[in-house]
Amino acid sequence: MERDFDLYFKRGIKMKCALYSGSFDPITKGHKDIIRRASKMCDRLIVAVLNNSSKNYLFSLEEREEMLKKSLKEFKNIEIISFDGLLVELMKKIECRYIIRGLRAVADYEYELALAYGNYEISDEQVETIFIPASKKYLYLSSSMVREIAKYEGKLSNYLEDYIADRLKAKIKGR
Ligand code: ADP
């Protein structure tokens, strides 16, 4: 008889805490897919919204946090925080040593590997990065791509939740 895999793995051992960081400008279905999968790997998943002063975001930090909150309310073990500065300093402060990152096509690889090595080295080899491979259907999905599609009023339903798509369209119209 075929059994649901869920039955076997529900009570498996998990990490106590992991952190998923990103700009989420705005949150896409690709981000949410990684969050859903990561949330099953740990007791507590912290989603950290990057607010780098040298970056030009479309949405303000408050808007990005608000959209995340709304989009992630079905998850019980998730906390949303914001940060700027060195990620390893934040990790130290919250005593969490695992960073989750999503890995899409080859283009992500160099950048993500450099980040992972950097964080490992400057944390005296304490902070590890765990990569989750992007789901096939979201392999080429990025926030910058949806911003571009929205600019030309293209179809967003495969990439964004309706509420986020509406916010994005309104934002771009108002510019
Ligand atoms: P950044 O500004 O660091 O690129 P993003 O918000 O774009 O931040 O992404 C945060 C993390 O989510 C990164 O690890 C990125 O690779 C991952 N990610 C983004 N889009 C997807 C997707 N479609 N599928 C899987 N992972 C993704």
mmCIF file of C-alpha atoms and ligand atoms in Angstrom:
data_model
loop_
_atom_site.group_PDB
_atom_site.id
_atom_site.type_symbol
_atom_site.label_atom_id
_atom_site.label_comp_id
_atom_site.label_asym_id
_atom_site.label_seq_id
_atom_site.Cartn_x
_atom_site.Cartn_y
_atom_site.Cartn_z
ATOM 1 C CA MET A 1 0.000 0.000 0.000
ATOM 2 C CA GLU A 2 1.246 3.452 -0.834
ATOM 3 C CA ARG A 3 1.684 5.699 2.198
ATOM 4 C CA ASP A 4 1.941 9.422 2.409
ATOM 5 C CA PHE A 5 5.552 10.481 3.033
ATOM 6 C CA ASP A 6 4.252 13.147 5.417
ATOM 7 C CA LEU A 7 3.372 10.433 7.921
ATOM 8 C CA TYR A 8 6.963 9.330 8.162
ATOM 9 C CA PHE A 9 8.668 12.662 8.369
ATOM 10 C CA LYS A 10 6.340 14.808 10.445
ATOM 11 C CA ARG A 11 8.105 14.033 13.710
ATOM 12 C CA GLY A 12 11.634 13.910 12.291
ATOM 13 C CA ILE A 13 14.401 15.880 13.951
ATOM 14 C CA LYS A 14 14.557 19.549 12.963
ATOM 15 C CA MET A 15 16.955 22.435 13.404
ATOM 16 C CA LYS A 16 15.989 24.652 16.316
ATOM 17 C CA CYS A 17 16.299 27.836 14.326
ATOM 18 C CA ALA A 18 17.188 29.011 10.836
ATOM 19 C CA LEU A 19 17.111 32.372 9.112
ATOM 20 C CA TYR A 20 16.010 33.173 5.560
ATOM 21 C CA SER A 21 17.108 36.566 4.347
ATOM 22 C CA GLY A 22 16.319 38.612 1.266
ATOM 23 C CA SER A 23 15.056 41.885 -0.097
ATOM 24 C CA PHE A 24 11.537 40.606 -0.899
ATOM 25 C CA ASP A 25 10.857 43.569 -3.196
ATOM 26 C CA PRO A 26 8.177 42.165 -3.436
ATOM 27 C CA ILE A 27 7.765 38.607 -2.076
ATOM 28 C CA THR A 28 7.162 36.164 -4.948
ATOM 29 C CA LYS A 29 5.732 32.643 -5.071
ATOM 30 C CA GLY A 30 9.358 31.483 -5.395
ATOM 31 C CA HIS A 31 10.267 33.041 -2.036
ATOM 32 C CA LYS A 32 7.146 31.597 -0.459
ATOM 33 C CA ASP A 33 7.962 28.144 -1.758
ATOM 34 C CA ILE A 34 11.399 28.300 -0.103
ATOM 35 C CA ILE A 35 9.830 29.612 3.114
ATOM 36 C CA ARG A 36 7.258 26.815 3.163
ATOM 37 C CA ARG A 37 9.950 24.186 2.697
ATOM 38 C CA ALA A 38 12.373 25.793 5.170
ATOM 39 C CA SER A 39 9.665 26.118 7.812
ATOM 40 C CA LYS A 40 9.360 22.327 7.836
ATOM 41 C CA MET A 41 13.094 21.980 8.485
ATOM 42 C CA CYS A 42 13.228 23.964 11.712
ATOM 43 C CA ASP A 43 11.223 24.745 14.850
ATOM 44 C CA ARG A 44 11.579 28.452 14.279
ATOM 45 C CA LEU A 45 12.174 30.218 10.971
ATOM 46 C CA ILE A 46 13.186 33.852 11.042
ATOM 47 C CA VAL A 47 12.534 35.737 7.827
ATOM 48 C CA ALA A 48 14.877 38.726 7.732
ATOM 49 C CA VAL A 49 14.090 41.599 5.409
ATOM 50 C CA LEU A 50 17.235 43.244 4.164
ATOM 51 C CA ASN A 51 17.266 47.015 4.198
ATOM 52 C CA ASN A 52 20.533 48.011 2.643
ATOM 53 C CA SER A 53 20.878 51.793 2.537
ATOM 54 C CA SER A 54 22.824 51.674 -0.726
ATOM 55 C CA LYS A 55 20.061 49.743 -2.514
ATOM 56 C CA ASN A 56 17.154 51.357 -4.298
ATOM 57 C CA TYR A 57 14.029 49.419 -3.373
ATOM 58 C CA LEU A 58 10.677 49.820 -5.087
ATOM 59 C CA PHE A 59 8.785 49.179 -1.832
ATOM 60 C CA SER A 60 9.746 50.707 1.493
ATOM 61 C CA LEU A 61 10.888 48.449 4.315
ATOM 62 C CA GLU A 62 7.511 48.851 6.048
ATOM 63 C CA GLU A 63 5.650 47.873 2.870
ATOM 64 C CA ARG A 64 7.849 44.823 2.265
ATOM 65 C CA GLU A 65 7.380 43.706 5.874
ATOM 66 C CA GLU A 66 3.636 44.249 5.708
ATOM 67 C CA MET A 67 3.319 42.179 2.496
ATOM 68 C CA LEU A 68 5.411 39.391 4.034
ATOM 69 C CA LYS A 69 3.252 39.374 7.155
ATOM 70 C CA LYS A 70 0.081 39.068 5.138
ATOM 71 C CA SER A 71 1.486 36.464 2.791
ATOM 72 C CA LEU A 72 2.991 34.296 5.545
ATOM 73 C CA LYS A 73 0.222 34.374 8.118
ATOM 74 C CA GLU A 74 -0.636 30.699 7.536
ATOM 75 C CA PHE A 75 2.746 29.649 8.969
ATOM 76 C CA LYS A 76 2.881 29.244 12.718
ATOM 77 C CA ASN A 77 6.640 29.084 13.293
ATOM 78 C CA ILE A 78 7.742 32.160 11.403
ATOM 79 C CA GLU A 79 8.963 35.515 12.692
ATOM 80 C CA ILE A 80 9.613 38.491 10.449
ATOM 81 C CA ILE A 81 12.361 40.950 11.292
ATOM 82 C CA SER A 82 14.343 43.552 9.388
ATOM 83 C CA PHE A 83 18.050 44.260 9.332
ATOM 84 C CA ASP A 84 20.853 46.181 7.739
ATOM 85 C CA GLY A 85 24.555 45.685 8.227
ATOM 86 C CA LEU A 86 26.349 42.389 8.590
ATOM 87 C CA LEU A 87 24.149 39.327 8.598
ATOM 88 C CA VAL A 88 26.524 37.413 10.900
ATOM 89 C CA GLU A 89 26.152 40.134 13.548
ATOM 90 C CA LEU A 90 22.405 39.591 13.470
ATOM 91 C CA MET A 91 22.925 35.825 13.661
ATOM 92 C CA LYS A 92 25.097 36.310 16.754
ATOM 93 C CA LYS A 93 22.511 38.504 18.392
ATOM 94 C CA ILE A 94 19.668 36.036 17.873
ATOM 95 C CA GLU A 95 21.894 32.989 18.456
ATOM 96 C CA CYS A 96 20.958 31.351 15.192
ATOM 97 C CA ARG A 97 23.677 29.734 13.080
ATOM 98 C CA TYR A 98 21.934 28.522 9.921
ATOM 99 C CA ILE A 99 21.176 30.704 6.930
ATOM 100 C CA ILE A 100 18.727 29.395 4.357
ATOM 101 C CA ARG A 101 19.104 30.560 0.751
ATOM 102 C CA GLY A 102 17.220 29.573 -2.363
ATOM 103 C CA LEU A 103 19.301 28.493 -5.328
ATOM 104 C CA ARG A 104 17.879 29.103 -8.773
ATOM 105 C CA ALA A 105 19.666 28.671 -12.092
ATOM 106 C CA VAL A 106 23.451 28.828 -12.533
ATOM 107 C CA ALA A 107 23.392 32.623 -12.333
ATOM 108 C CA ASP A 108 22.755 32.450 -8.558
ATOM 109 C CA TYR A 109 25.601 30.059 -7.920
ATOM 110 C CA GLU A 110 28.661 32.357 -7.965
ATOM 111 C CA TYR A 111 26.972 35.083 -5.965
ATOM 112 C CA GLU A 112 25.456 32.757 -3.390
ATOM 113 C CA LEU A 113 28.668 30.780 -2.951
ATOM 114 C CA ALA A 114 30.666 33.963 -2.354
ATOM 115 C CA LEU A 115 28.103 35.093 0.236
ATOM 116 C CA ALA A 116 28.125 31.704 1.949
ATOM 117 C CA TYR A 117 31.927 31.555 2.158
ATOM 118 C CA GLY A 118 32.073 35.143 3.374
ATOM 119 C CA ASN A 119 29.579 34.530 6.165
ATOM 120 C CA TYR A 120 31.320 31.309 7.151
ATOM 121 C CA GLU A 121 34.729 32.941 7.365
ATOM 122 C CA ILE A 122 33.812 36.142 9.146
ATOM 123 C CA SER A 123 31.806 34.179 11.718
ATOM 124 C CA ASP A 124 34.883 32.110 12.625
ATOM 125 C CA GLU A 125 33.361 29.135 10.825
ATOM 126 C CA GLN A 126 30.197 29.153 12.940
ATOM 127 C CA VAL A 127 27.505 30.314 10.510
ATOM 128 C CA GLU A 128 26.592 27.780 7.832
ATOM 129 C CA THR A 129 24.460 28.356 4.745
ATOM 130 C CA ILE A 130 21.965 25.765 3.604
ATOM 131 C CA PHE A 131 20.782 25.917 0.004
ATOM 132 C CA ILE A 132 17.316 24.821 -1.033
ATOM 133 C CA PRO A 133 16.987 24.231 -4.762
ATOM 134 C CA ALA A 134 14.276 26.357 -6.363
ATOM 135 C CA SER A 135 11.222 24.436 -7.514
ATOM 136 C CA LYS A 136 11.244 23.844 -11.262
ATOM 137 C CA LYS A 137 8.402 26.232 -11.943
ATOM 138 C CA TYR A 138 10.142 29.078 -10.090
ATOM 139 C CA LEU A 139 13.667 28.511 -11.398
ATOM 140 C CA TYR A 140 13.722 31.721 -13.393
ATOM 141 C CA LEU A 141 11.503 33.825 -11.185
ATOM 142 C CA SER A 142 12.899 36.900 -9.456
ATOM 143 C CA SER A 143 11.509 40.072 -7.907
ATOM 144 C CA SER A 144 13.217 42.152 -10.588
ATOM 145 C CA MET A 145 11.480 40.092 -13.270
ATOM 146 C CA VAL A 146 8.018 40.657 -11.788
ATOM 147 C CA ARG A 147 8.717 44.377 -11.433
ATOM 148 C CA GLU A 148 9.551 44.467 -15.132
ATOM 149 C CA ILE A 149 6.438 42.475 -16.110
ATOM 150 C CA ALA A 150 4.265 44.779 -14.016
ATOM 151 C CA LYS A 151 5.727 47.812 -15.737
ATOM 152 C CA TYR A 152 4.378 46.528 -19.046
ATOM 153 C CA GLU A 153 1.126 45.283 -17.508
ATOM 154 C CA GLY A 154 1.880 41.611 -18.143
ATOM 155 C CA LYS A 155 0.306 38.607 -16.435
ATOM 156 C CA LEU A 156 1.555 38.102 -12.887
ATOM 157 C CA SER A 157 -0.664 35.349 -11.519
ATOM 158 C CA ASN A 158 1.937 32.594 -11.952
ATOM 159 C CA TYR A 159 4.477 34.538 -9.969
ATOM 160 C CA LEU A 160 2.700 36.585 -7.326
ATOM 161 C CA GLU A 161 -0.244 36.161 -4.997
ATOM 162 C CA ASP A 162 -3.163 38.334 -6.103
ATOM 163 C CA TYR A 163 -2.809 40.763 -3.238
ATOM 164 C CA ILE A 164 0.892 41.306 -3.949
ATOM 165 C CA ALA A 165 0.241 41.677 -7.694
ATOM 166 C CA ASP A 166 -2.343 44.399 -6.972
ATOM 167 C CA ARG A 167 0.064 46.215 -4.668
ATOM 168 C CA LEU A 168 2.800 46.037 -7.298
ATOM 169 C CA LYS A 169 0.573 47.318 -10.107
ATOM 170 C CA ALA A 170 -0.661 50.195 -7.934
ATOM 171 C CA LYS A 171 2.874 51.069 -6.917
ATOM 172 C CA ILE A 172 4.122 51.191 -10.474
ATOM 173 C CA LYS A 173 1.136 53.209 -11.643
ATOM 174 C CA GLY A 174 1.696 55.722 -8.885
ATOM 175 C CA ARG A 175 5.310 56.370 -9.838
HETATM 176 P P1 ADP B 1 18.561 39.321 -2.819
HETATM 177 O O1 ADP B 1 18.372 40.788 -2.748
HETATM 178 O O2 ADP B 1 19.598 38.786 -1.877
HETATM 179 O O3 ADP B 1 18.706 38.765 -4.220
HETATM 180 P P2 ADP B 1 15.974 38.201 -2.905
HETATM 181 O O4 ADP B 1 14.789 38.742 -2.194
HETATM 182 O O5 ADP B 1 16.003 38.400 -4.367
HETATM 183 O O6 ADP B 1 17.248 38.761 -2.212
HETATM 184 O O7 ADP B 1 16.113 36.649 -2.627
HETATM 185 C C1 ADP B 1 16.341 36.132 -1.342
HETATM 186 C C2 ADP B 1 16.669 34.675 -1.453
HETATM 187 O O8 ADP B 1 15.611 34.007 -2.112
HETATM 188 C C3 ADP B 1 17.921 34.352 -2.272
HETATM 189 O O9 ADP B 1 18.554 33.242 -1.687
HETATM 190 C C4 ADP B 1 17.381 33.994 -3.615
HETATM 191 O O10 ADP B 1 18.245 33.123 -4.312
HETATM 192 C C5 ADP B 1 16.105 33.292 -3.222
HETATM 193 N N1 ADP B 1 15.100 33.306 -4.275
HETATM 194 C C6 ADP B 1 14.619 34.372 -4.940
HETATM 195 N N2 ADP B 1 13.721 34.004 -5.880
HETATM 196 C C7 ADP B 1 13.637 32.652 -5.795
HETATM 197 C C8 ADP B 1 12.894 31.651 -6.506
HETATM 198 N N3 ADP B 1 12.107 31.961 -7.526
HETATM 199 N N4 ADP B 1 13.057 30.357 -6.145
HETATM 200 C C9 ADP B 1 13.898 30.045 -5.147
HETATM 201 N N5 ADP B 1 14.636 30.923 -4.449
HETATM 202 C C10 ADP B 1 14.502 32.214 -4.759
#
